[in-house]
PDB file of C-alpha atoms in Angstrom:
ATOM      1  CA  MET A 322     111.365  97.967 186.021  1.00 34.00           C
ATOM      2  CA  SER A 323     107.740  99.091 185.712  1.00 43.00           C
ATOM      3  CA  ARG A 324     105.046  96.480 185.382  1.00 45.00           C
ATOM      4  CA  ILE A 325     104.226  97.549 181.826  1.00 57.00           C
ATOM      5  CA  MET A 326     107.721  96.578 180.675  1.00 74.00           C
ATOM      6  CA  GLU A 327     107.596  93.174 182.302  1.00 89.00           C
ATOM      7  CA  ASP A 328     106.744  90.140 180.211  1.00 92.00           C
ATOM      8  CA  ILE A 329     103.009  89.804 180.879  1.00 92.00           C
ATOM      9  CA  SER A 330     102.950  86.339 179.288  1.00 90.00           C
ATOM     10  CA  LYS A 331     105.080  85.116 182.210  1.00 92.00           C
ATOM     11  CA  TRP A 332     102.676  86.418 184.832  1.00 94.00           C
ATOM     12  CA  PRO A 333     100.482  83.849 186.609  1.00 94.00           C
ATOM     13  CA  LEU A 334      96.853  84.021 185.560  1.00 94.00           C
ATOM     14  CA  GLU A 335      95.776  85.492 188.912  1.00 96.00           C
ATOM     15  CA  LYS A 336      98.135  88.443 188.483  1.00 95.00           C
ATOM     16  CA  ARG A 337      96.866  89.111 184.952  1.00 95.00           C
ATOM     17  CA  GLU A 338      93.272  88.997 186.161  1.00 96.00           C
ATOM     18  CA  LEU A 339      93.928  91.441 188.984  1.00 97.00           C
ATOM     19  CA  PHE A 340      95.860  93.919 186.871  1.00 95.00           C
ATOM     20  CA  LEU A 341      93.307  93.809 184.041  1.00 96.00           C
ATOM     21  CA  LYS A 342      90.531  94.496 186.547  1.00 97.00           C
ATOM     22  CA  GLU A 343      92.420  97.608 187.646  1.00 97.00           C
ATOM     23  CA  VAL A 344      92.902  98.758 184.050  1.00 96.00           C
ATOM     24  CA  PHE A 345      89.289  98.064 183.107  1.00 98.00           C
ATOM     25  CA  GLU A 346      87.839 100.037 185.996  1.00 98.00           C
ATOM     26  CA  LYS A 347      90.147 102.968 185.270  1.00 97.00           C
ATOM     27  CA  LYS A 348      89.318 103.016 181.555  1.00 97.00           C
ATOM     28  CA  MET A 349      85.645 102.066 181.624  1.00 97.00           C
ATOM     29  CA  GLY A 350      84.527 103.588 184.922  1.00 97.00           C
ATOM     30  CA  ARG A 351      83.014 100.407 186.329  1.00 97.00           C
ATOM     31  CA  PRO A 352      84.266  97.132 187.866  1.00 98.00           C
ATOM     32  CA  LEU A 353      85.148  94.212 185.601  1.00 98.00           C
ATOM     33  CA  ASN A 354      82.996  91.117 186.105  1.00 97.00           C
ATOM     34  CA  LEU A 355      84.962  88.124 184.802  1.00 96.00           C
ATOM     35  CA  GLU A 356      82.834  85.534 186.577  1.00 94.00           C
ATOM     36  CA  ASN A 357      79.595  86.492 184.798  1.00 94.00           C
ATOM     37  CA  PRO A 358      80.400  89.047 182.083  1.00 96.00           C
ATOM     38  CA  LYS A 359      77.390  90.828 180.600  1.00 97.00           C
ATOM     39  CA  SER A 360      78.751  93.654 178.469  1.00 98.00           C
ATOM     40  CA  PHE A 361      80.673  93.182 175.236  1.00 98.00           C
ATOM     41  CA  SER A 362      83.698  94.944 176.765  1.00 98.00           C
ATOM     42  CA  GLU A 363      83.725  92.533 179.707  1.00 98.00           C
ATOM     43  CA  MET A 364      83.523  89.577 177.325  1.00 97.00           C
ATOM     44  CA  MET A 365      86.497  90.959 175.420  1.00 97.00           C
ATOM     45  CA  GLN A 366      88.543  90.797 178.636  1.00 97.00           C
ATOM     46  CA  TRP A 367      87.332  87.232 179.221  1.00 96.00           C
ATOM     47  CA  ILE A 368      88.456  86.232 175.722  1.00 95.00           C
ATOM     48  CA  LYS A 369      91.843  87.920 176.173  1.00 94.00           C
ATOM     49  CA  LEU A 370      92.517  86.038 179.389  1.00 94.00           C
ATOM     50  CA  TYR A 371      90.932  82.651 178.865  1.00 92.00           C
ATOM     51  CA  TYR A 372      90.028  81.804 175.276  1.00 90.00           C
ATOM     52  CA  HIS A 373      92.466  80.735 172.627  1.00 81.00           C
ATOM     53  CA  ASP A 374      92.079  78.922 169.336  1.00 88.00           C
ATOM     54  CA  PRO A 375      95.477  78.263 167.665  1.00 90.00           C
ATOM     55  CA  ILE A 376      94.076  79.701 164.442  1.00 94.00           C
ATOM     56  CA  MET A 377      93.720  83.026 166.260  1.00 95.00           C
ATOM     57  CA  THR A 378      97.503  83.214 166.678  1.00 95.00           C
ATOM     58  CA  GLN A 379      97.941  82.677 162.953  1.00 96.00           C
ATOM     59  CA  CYS A 380      95.297  85.279 162.148  1.00 96.00           C
ATOM     60  CA  VAL A 381      96.760  88.080 164.294  1.00 95.00           C
ATOM     61  CA  ASP A 382     100.225  87.499 162.848  1.00 97.00           C
ATOM     62  CA  LYS A 383     100.089  89.877 159.868  1.00 96.00           C
ATOM     63  CA  VAL A 384     102.470  87.679 157.900  1.00 96.00           C
ATOM     64  CA  LEU A 385     100.771  84.341 158.562  1.00 96.00           C
ATOM     65  CA  PHE A 386      97.234  85.719 158.352  1.00 95.00           C
ATOM     66  CA  LYS A 387      97.740  86.091 154.597  1.00 96.00           C
ATOM     67  CA  ASP A 388      97.972  82.288 154.354  1.00 96.00           C
ATOM     68  CA  PHE A 389      94.640  82.017 156.202  1.00 95.00           C
ATOM     69  CA  ILE A 390      93.051  84.510 153.789  1.00 96.00           C
ATOM     70  CA  LYS A 391      94.579  82.773 150.768  1.00 95.00           C
ATOM     71  CA  GLU A 392      93.178  79.409 151.874  1.00 95.00           C
ATOM     72  CA  LYS A 393      89.723  80.881 152.472  1.00 94.00           C
ATOM     73  CA  LEU A 394      89.441  83.347 149.588  1.00 95.00           C
ATOM     74  CA  GLY A 395      92.535  83.487 147.398  1.00 89.00           C
ATOM     75  CA  GLU A 396      95.628  85.666 147.478  1.00 87.00           C
ATOM     76  CA  GLU A 397      94.075  88.592 145.604  1.00 91.00           C
ATOM     77  CA  TYR A 398      92.540  89.983 148.808  1.00 94.00           C
ATOM     78  CA  THR A 399      95.814  90.866 150.526  1.00 94.00           C
ATOM     79  CA  ALA A 400      98.710  93.089 149.523  1.00 92.00           C
ATOM     80  CA  LYS A 401     101.688  91.282 147.958  1.00 94.00           C
ATOM     81  CA  THR A 402     104.593  90.513 150.293  1.00 96.00           C
ATOM     82  CA  TYR A 403     108.089  91.201 148.964  1.00 97.00           C
ATOM     83  CA  GLU A 404     110.325  90.427 151.939  1.00 97.00           C
ATOM     84  CA  ILE A 405     110.130  88.962 155.452  1.00 98.00           C
ATOM     85  CA  TRP A 406     112.808  89.567 158.090  1.00 98.00           C
ATOM     86  CA  GLU A 407     112.778  87.297 161.136  1.00 97.00           C
ATOM     87  CA  THR A 408     115.581  88.979 163.075  1.00 98.00           C
ATOM     88  CA  ALA A 409     116.817  92.539 163.475  1.00 98.00           C
ATOM     89  CA  GLU A 410     120.117  91.549 161.886  1.00 97.00           C
ATOM     90  CA  ASP A 411     118.303  90.589 158.666  1.00 97.00           C
ATOM     91  CA  VAL A 412     116.783  94.039 158.115  1.00 98.00           C
ATOM     92  CA  ASN A 413     118.199  95.853 155.097  1.00 97.00           C
ATOM     93  CA  LEU A 414     116.150  98.823 153.905  1.00 97.00           C
ATOM     94  CA  LYS A 415     118.623  99.648 151.154  1.00 95.00           C
ATOM     95  CA  ASP A 416     117.293  96.688 149.142  1.00 94.00           C
ATOM     96  CA  ILE A 417     113.587  97.486 149.451  1.00 97.00           C
ATOM     97  CA  PRO A 418     111.600  98.497 146.335  1.00 97.00           C
ATOM     98  CA  GLU A 419     111.317 102.146 145.350  1.00 97.00           C
ATOM     99  CA  GLN A 420     107.692 102.087 146.527  1.00 96.00           C
ATOM    100  CA  CYS A 421     106.550  99.801 149.346  1.00 96.00           C
ATOM    101  CA  VAL A 422     105.300  99.573 152.936  1.00 95.00           C
ATOM    102  CA  VAL A 423     107.350  98.176 155.827  1.00 97.00           C
ATOM    103  CA  LYS A 424     105.373  96.723 158.739  1.00 96.00           C
ATOM    104  CA  SER A 425     105.620  94.778 161.974  1.00 97.00           C
ATOM    105  CA  ASN A 426     103.658  91.539 162.020  1.00 97.00           C
ATOM    106  CA  CYS A 427     102.386  92.082 165.586  1.00 94.00           C
ATOM    107  CA  SER A 428     101.506  95.745 165.954  1.00 90.00           C
ATOM    108  CA  SER A 429      98.338  97.656 165.112  1.00 81.00           C
ATOM    109  CA  ASP A 430      96.616 101.045 165.394  1.00 76.00           C
ATOM    110  CA  GLY A 431      99.027 102.529 162.868  1.00 77.00           C
ATOM    111  CA  ASN A 432     102.136 101.703 164.907  1.00 89.00           C
ATOM    112  CA  ASN A 433     105.311 100.260 163.387  1.00 94.00           C
ATOM    113  CA  ILE A 434     104.322 101.016 159.805  1.00 93.00           C
ATOM    114  CA  LEU A 435     106.624 102.849 157.397  1.00 95.00           C
ATOM    115  CA  LEU A 436     105.087 104.116 154.168  1.00 93.00           C
ATOM    116  CA  VAL A 437     107.613 104.407 151.358  1.00 96.00           C
ATOM    117  CA  PRO A 438     105.973 106.245 148.447  1.00 94.00           C
ATOM    118  CA  ASP A 439     109.430 107.330 147.266  1.00 96.00           C
ATOM    119  CA  LYS A 440     112.477 105.514 148.629  1.00 97.00           C
ATOM    120  CA  SER A 441     114.796 108.411 147.747  1.00 96.00           C
ATOM    121  CA  LYS A 442     112.943 110.682 150.196  1.00 96.00           C
ATOM    122  CA  ILE A 443     113.168 108.322 153.197  1.00 96.00           C
ATOM    123  CA  ASP A 444     115.966 108.508 155.749  1.00 97.00           C
ATOM    124  CA  LEU A 445     116.747 104.808 155.452  1.00 97.00           C
ATOM    125  CA  ASP A 446     119.504 104.774 158.082  1.00 97.00           C
ATOM    126  CA  LYS A 447     117.239 106.386 160.700  1.00 97.00           C
ATOM    127  CA  ALA A 448     114.302 104.123 159.835  1.00 97.00           C
ATOM    128  CA  GLU A 449     116.436 100.995 159.882  1.00 98.00           C
ATOM    129  CA  LYS A 450     117.888 101.899 163.285  1.00 97.00           C
ATOM    130  CA  ASP A 451     114.383 102.326 164.735  1.00 97.00           C
ATOM    131  CA  ILE A 452     113.196  99.036 163.251  1.00 98.00           C
ATOM    132  CA  LYS A 453     116.155  97.100 164.577  1.00 98.00           C
ATOM    133  CA  GLU A 454     115.930  98.619 168.065  1.00 97.00           C
ATOM    134  CA  ASN A 455     112.162  98.561 168.581  1.00 96.00           C
ATOM    135  CA  TRP A 456     110.191  96.453 166.101  1.00 97.00           C
ATOM    136  CA  PHE A 457     111.538  93.102 167.300  1.00 97.00           C
ATOM    137  CA  ASP A 458     111.302  93.883 171.032  1.00 95.00           C
ATOM    138  CA  ARG A 459     108.574  91.625 172.437  1.00 93.00           C
ATOM    139  CA  LEU A 460     107.952  93.980 175.353  1.00 92.00           C
ATOM    140  CA  LYS A 461     107.008  96.803 172.955  1.00 93.00           C
ATOM    141  CA  LEU A 462     104.638  94.756 170.796  1.00 93.00           C
ATOM    142  CA  HIS A 463     101.304  92.995 171.148  1.00 93.00           C
ATOM    143  CA  THR A 464     103.271  89.911 172.174  1.00 93.00           C
ATOM    144  CA  ASN A 465     103.410  91.673 175.552  1.00 93.00           C
ATOM    145  CA  SER A 466      99.689  92.059 176.177  1.00 91.00           C
ATOM    146  CA  PHE A 467      96.824  90.480 178.061  1.00 93.00           C
ATOM    147  CA  ALA A 468      95.607  88.676 174.925  1.00 93.00           C
ATOM    148  CA  SER A 469      97.069  85.199 175.246  1.00 92.00           C
ATOM    149  CA  TYR A 470      96.735  84.410 171.535  1.00 93.00           C
ATOM    150  CA  TYR A 471      99.622  86.833 170.861  1.00 95.00           C
ATOM    151  CA  TYR A 472     102.068  84.927 173.052  1.00 93.00           C
ATOM    152  CA  GLY A 473     102.954  82.384 170.364  1.00 93.00           C
ATOM    153  CA  ILE A 474     103.908  84.945 167.727  1.00 95.00           C
ATOM    154  CA  GLN A 475     107.511  85.387 166.613  1.00 96.00           C
ATOM    155  CA  PRO A 476     108.088  89.095 165.879  1.00 97.00           C
ATOM    156  CA  LYS A 477     108.888  89.732 162.225  1.00 98.00           C
ATOM    157  CA  VAL A 478     109.139  92.722 159.930  1.00 98.00           C
ATOM    158  CA  TYR A 479     107.913  92.466 156.366  1.00 98.00           C
ATOM    159  CA  VAL A 480     107.773  94.521 153.193  1.00 98.00           C
ATOM    160  CA  GLU A 481     104.648  94.616 151.054  1.00 96.00           C
ATOM    161  CA  GLU A 482     103.382  96.458 148.012  1.00 94.00           C
ATOM    162  CA  TYR A 483     102.466 100.124 148.171  1.00 92.00           C
ATOM    163  CA  LEU A 484      98.801 100.655 147.325  1.00 87.00           C
ATOM    164  CA  LYS A 485      98.591 104.349 146.549  1.00 76.00           C
ATOM    165  CA  GLU A 486      94.828 104.830 146.867  1.00 65.00           C
ATOM    166  CA  ALA A 487      94.838 103.055 150.207  1.00 63.00           C
ATOM    167  CA  ALA A 488      97.778 105.089 151.475  1.00 58.00           C
ATOM    168  CA  ASP A 489      96.284 108.441 150.454  1.00 57.00           C
ATOM    169  CA  GLU A 490      93.902 109.026 153.374  1.00 59.00           C
ATOM    170  CA  ALA A 491      91.748 105.958 152.687  1.00 67.00           C
ATOM    171  CA  ASP A 492      89.079 105.001 155.200  1.00 86.00           C
ATOM    172  CA  ASP A 493      89.140 101.697 157.084  1.00 90.00           C
ATOM    173  CA  TYR A 494      85.905  99.690 157.063  1.00 95.00           C
ATOM    174  CA  ASP A 495      85.833  97.351 160.054  1.00 97.00           C
ATOM    175  CA  VAL A 496      83.051  94.769 160.197  1.00 98.00           C
ATOM    176  CA  PHE A 497      81.996  93.495 163.637  1.00 98.00           C
ATOM    177  CA  CYS A 498      81.018  89.823 163.337  1.00 98.00           C
ATOM    178  CA  PHE A 499      79.339  87.787 166.069  1.00 97.00           C
ATOM    179  CA  HIS A 500      79.214  84.013 165.567  1.00 95.00           C
ATOM    180  CA  GLY A 501      79.645  84.436 161.819  1.00 96.00           C
ATOM    181  CA  GLU A 502      77.152  87.242 161.288  1.00 97.00           C
ATOM    182  CA  PRO A 503      78.131  90.873 160.541  1.00 98.00           C
ATOM    183  CA  LYS A 504      76.210  93.167 162.890  1.00 98.00           C
ATOM    184  CA  PHE A 505      77.579  96.628 162.089  1.00 98.00           C
ATOM    185  CA  ILE A 506      80.555  98.472 160.606  1.00 98.00           C
ATOM    186  CA  TYR A 507      82.710 101.219 161.955  1.00 95.00           C
ATOM    187  CA  VAL A 508      84.712 103.542 159.751  1.00 95.00           C
ATOM    188  CA  LYS A 509      88.019 105.096 160.743  1.00 91.00           C
ATOM    189  CA  THR A 510      88.415 108.270 158.683  1.00 86.00           C
ATOM    190  CA  ALA A 511      91.825 109.657 157.668  1.00 68.00           C
ATOM    191  CA  HIS A 512      93.385 108.206 160.786  1.00 53.00           C
ATOM    192  CA  PHE A 513      96.880 107.222 159.714  1.00 54.00           C
ATOM    193  CA  ASP A 514      99.993 109.398 159.518  1.00 53.00           C
ATOM    194  CA  ASN A 515     102.928 107.145 158.608  1.00 49.00           C
ATOM    195  CA  GLY A 516     103.451 105.194 161.771  1.00 48.00           C
ATOM    196  CA  VAL A 517     101.215 107.094 164.183  1.00 47.00           C
ATOM    197  CA  ASN A 518      97.451 107.298 164.529  1.00 49.00           C
ATOM    198  CA  LYS A 519      96.227 110.861 164.242  1.00 50.00           C
ATOM    199  CA  VAL A 520      94.627 112.356 167.332  1.00 54.00           C
ATOM    200  CA  GLY A 521      90.883 112.964 167.260  1.00 68.00           C
ATOM    201  CA  TYR A 522      90.067 111.254 163.973  1.00 83.00           C
ATOM    202  CA  PRO A 523      86.407 110.206 163.457  1.00 91.00           C
ATOM    203  CA  VAL A 524      85.203 106.670 164.163  1.00 94.00           C
ATOM    204  CA  SER A 525      81.659 106.310 162.829  1.00 96.00           C
ATOM    205  CA  PHE A 526      79.212 103.436 163.242  1.00 97.00           C
ATOM    206  CA  TYR A 527      76.945 102.269 160.391  1.00 98.00           C
ATOM    207  CA  THR A 528      74.494  99.389 159.993  1.00 98.00           C
ATOM    208  CA  THR A 529      75.188  96.691 157.420  1.00 98.00           C
ATOM    209  CA  ASP A 530      72.743  98.441 155.044  1.00 98.00           C
ATOM    210  CA  TRP A 531      74.642 101.700 155.576  1.00 98.00           C
ATOM    211  CA  LYS A 532      72.437 103.664 157.923  1.00 98.00           C
ATOM    212  CA  TYR A 533      74.178 105.930 160.398  1.00 98.00           C
ATOM    213  CA  MET A 534      74.077 104.725 164.005  1.00 98.00           C
ATOM    214  CA  SER A 535      73.868 107.107 166.942  1.00 94.00           C
ATOM    215  CA  ALA A 536      76.000 104.754 169.044  1.00 96.00           C
ATOM    216  CA  LYS A 537      79.685 105.677 169.121  1.00 95.00           C
ATOM    217  CA  TYR A 538      82.940 105.440 170.981  1.00 96.00           C
ATOM    218  CA  ARG A 539      82.753 108.086 173.700  1.00 95.00           C
ATOM    219  CA  ASN A 540      86.277 109.382 173.108  1.00 92.00           C
ATOM    220  CA  PHE A 541      86.017 109.781 169.317  1.00 93.00           C
ATOM    221  CA  PRO A 542      84.029 112.105 167.072  1.00 94.00           C
ATOM    222  CA  SER A 543      81.590 110.557 164.611  1.00 95.00           C
ATOM    223  CA  ARG A 544      80.411 111.475 161.107  1.00 95.00           C
ATOM    224  CA  SER A 545      76.957 110.866 159.609  1.00 96.00           C
ATOM    225  CA  ASP A 546      77.840 111.915 156.036  1.00 96.00           C
ATOM    226  CA  LEU A 547      80.146 109.099 154.931  1.00 95.00           C
ATOM    227  CA  LYS A 548      79.520 107.537 151.534  1.00 94.00           C
ATOM    228  CA  LYS A 549      78.740 103.857 151.316  1.00 95.00           C
ATOM    229  CA  PRO A 550      81.844 101.875 150.275  1.00 94.00           C
ATOM    230  CA  LEU A 551      81.819 100.680 146.687  1.00 93.00           C
ATOM    231  CA  HIS A 552      82.222  97.035 147.695  1.00 95.00           C
ATOM    232  CA  LEU A 553      79.963  96.855 150.755  1.00 97.00           C
ATOM    233  CA  SER A 554      78.123  93.682 149.701  1.00 97.00           C
ATOM    234  CA  GLU A 555      81.395  91.891 149.009  1.00 97.00           C
ATOM    235  CA  MET A 556      82.798  93.024 152.364  1.00 97.00           C
ATOM    236  CA  LEU A 557      79.826  91.523 154.184  1.00 98.00           C
ATOM    237  CA  GLU A 558      79.974  88.261 152.227  1.00 98.00           C
ATOM    238  CA  ILE A 559      83.696  87.888 152.938  1.00 97.00           C
ATOM    239  CA  SER A 560      83.170  88.745 156.617  1.00 98.00           C
ATOM    240  CA  ARG A 561      80.633  85.916 156.964  1.00 97.00           C
ATOM    241  CA  ASN A 562      83.088  83.508 155.371  1.00 96.00           C
ATOM    242  CA  LEU A 563      86.030  84.508 157.578  1.00 96.00           C
ATOM    243  CA  SER A 564      84.154  84.841 160.869  1.00 96.00           C
ATOM    244  CA  ASN A 565      82.049  81.685 160.960  1.00 93.00           C
ATOM    245  CA  GLU A 566      84.514  79.721 163.103  1.00 89.00           C
ATOM    246  CA  PHE A 567      85.079  82.381 165.770  1.00 93.00           C
ATOM    247  CA  PRO A 568      82.809  83.706 168.559  1.00 94.00           C
ATOM    248  CA  PHE A 569      83.760  87.264 167.636  1.00 96.00           C
ATOM    249  CA  VAL A 570      86.081  88.798 165.087  1.00 97.00           C
ATOM    250  CA  ARG A 571      86.409  92.216 163.481  1.00 97.00           C
ATOM    251  CA  VAL A 572      87.303  91.998 159.790  1.00 97.00           C
ATOM    252  CA  ASP A 573      89.102  95.144 158.598  1.00 95.00           C
ATOM    253  CA  PHE A 574      88.982  96.286 154.972  1.00 95.00           C
ATOM    254  CA  PHE A 575      90.204  99.102 152.798  1.00 90.00           C
ATOM    255  CA  GLU A 576      89.322  99.605 149.167  1.00 87.00           C
ATOM    256  CA  ASN A 577      90.346 101.387 146.007  1.00 80.00           C
ATOM    257  CA  SER A 578      88.224 102.012 142.939  1.00 74.00           C
ATOM    258  CA  ARG A 579      88.797  98.499 141.617  1.00 81.00           C
ATOM    259  CA  LYS A 580      88.822  96.078 144.543  1.00 89.00           C
ATOM    260  CA  ILE A 581      88.943  95.543 148.294  1.00 92.00           C
ATOM    261  CA  TYR A 582      91.772  94.351 150.508  1.00 93.00           C
ATOM    262  CA  ILE A 583      91.670  92.726 153.927  1.00 95.00           C
ATOM    263  CA  ALA A 584      93.916  94.647 156.301  1.00 90.00           C
ATOM    264  CA  GLU A 585      93.716  92.454 159.397  1.00 92.00           C
ATOM    265  CA  LEU A 586      91.557  90.364 161.711  1.00 95.00           C
ATOM    266  CA  SER A 587      91.031  91.551 165.277  1.00 95.00           C
ATOM    267  CA  PHE A 588      89.574  89.411 168.053  1.00 95.00           C
ATOM    268  CA  VAL A 589      89.340  92.188 170.647  1.00 94.00           C
ATOM    269  CA  ALA A 590      88.288  95.566 169.252  1.00 89.00           C
ATOM    270  CA  TRP A 591      90.215  98.451 170.878  1.00 92.00           C
ATOM    271  CA  ALA A 592      91.335  95.962 173.547  1.00 93.00           C
ATOM    272  CA  GLY A 593      87.765  96.133 174.889  1.00 96.00           C
ATOM    273  CA  LEU A 594      88.801  99.276 176.767  1.00 97.00           C
ATOM    274  CA  SER A 595      87.141 102.105 174.841  1.00 96.00           C
ATOM    275  CA  PRO A 596      83.826 103.244 176.411  1.00 97.00           C
ATOM    276  CA  TYR A 597      80.691 103.317 174.278  1.00 97.00           C
ATOM    277  CA  GLU A 598      78.055 105.997 174.147  1.00 97.00           C
ATOM    278  CA  PRO A 599      75.424 105.187 175.193  1.00 97.00           C
ATOM    279  CA  ASP A 600      76.734 102.633 177.673  1.00 97.00           C
ATOM    280  CA  SER A 601      73.647 100.508 176.975  1.00 98.00           C
ATOM    281  CA  PHE A 602      75.059  99.688 173.514  1.00 98.00           C
ATOM    282  CA  ASP A 603      77.913  97.818 175.213  1.00 98.00           C
ATOM    283  CA  TYR A 604      75.363  95.581 176.940  1.00 98.00           C
ATOM    284  CA  GLU A 605      73.311  95.206 173.764  1.00 98.00           C
ATOM    285  CA  MET A 606      76.396  93.841 171.990  1.00 98.00           C
ATOM    286  CA  GLY A 607      76.925  91.526 174.945  1.00 97.00           C
ATOM    287  CA  LYS A 608      73.628  89.850 174.023  1.00 97.00           C
ATOM    288  CA  TRP A 609      75.014  89.043 170.575  1.00 97.00           C
ATOM    289  CA  LEU A 610      78.008  87.140 171.948  1.00 96.00           C
ATOM    290  CA  ASP A 611      77.562  83.791 173.685  1.00 93.00           C
ATOM    291  CA  ILE A 612      80.631  82.599 175.588  1.00 89.00           C
ATOM    292  CA  THR A 613      78.778  80.147 177.845  1.00 76.00           C
ATOM    293  CA  HIS A 614      79.869  77.192 175.698  1.00 64.00           C
ATOM    294  CA  THR A 615      83.326  78.552 174.929  1.00 62.00           C
ATOM    295  CA  VAL A 616      86.095  76.339 176.272  1.00 55.00           C
ATOM    296  CA  LYS A 617      88.968  77.970 178.126  1.00 54.00           C
ATOM    297  CA  SER A 618      92.290  77.502 176.395  1.00 51.00           C
ATOM    298  CA  GLU A 619      95.024  75.036 177.233  1.00 46.00           C
ATOM    299  CA  TYR A 620      97.290  78.047 177.865  1.00 45.00           C
ATOM    300  CA  VAL A 621      95.176  79.030 180.854  1.00 49.00           C
ATOM    301  CA  LYS A 622      95.315  75.530 182.298  1.00 42.00           C
ATOM    302  CA  LYS A 623      99.114  75.647 182.216  1.00 42.00           C
ATOM    303  CA  SER A 624      99.372  79.100 183.770  1.00 43.00           C
TER     304      SER A 624
END
């Protein structure tokens, strides 16, 4: 069995540290300093390995995070949930609504999402087989990652309402918040293709007053001509509310002509393994994040 298909949560901390150092150097082109991290990307690795607030586990569970949002803001900011399946045996796509979205509660980046704009045009038997075989397998989900706050999640599959404007090539507006303050926004443009992220889609950085930033992810194109979202001020206000109890969190939104929705909360953007251009921006972000007073989690002490 390859290491990637082992249960990483069962690895001793020392093994996780060593392997993550190998991955970081391969992806980022420089050694990982866990003892005295300076760049934002290094701090993301530190948080993955050592830091855990139990609320983080709730917030990255896409079923339970709706309760967190409801308590903070009200239920109108998340899509309605129709059904939750806790085991593969419970899954029954024949009973889903004519229009809906089927999702895993512990996947991201467009994976394990089935858009159902018209139930009659979906191969339900094929989709159900894939869900049962793969969407509950902990080794294929974020539950098998270096981020310890995923280890307490029970894999589930859920069905929620189909929001047509959001499904039809809508942009994602992701607000980077440091100690409760939004610093910038990145926009993922037309990136989703029913279960798979498109290759080469633009990821563009903008200031909170919607000025284009020259900084970017090195491996993605960027666009300077994007229109300001209709609900930008509300996005920023909500981001301050949701992020004030975390060192760092990315609050992800999508909108239609009437309102905004919160898609998810992410505590480690792109796993902290996507190089920035210029590289100095990575270190600039590192100055915005203070982990010197952050307590290592109880999980680490038990490892």
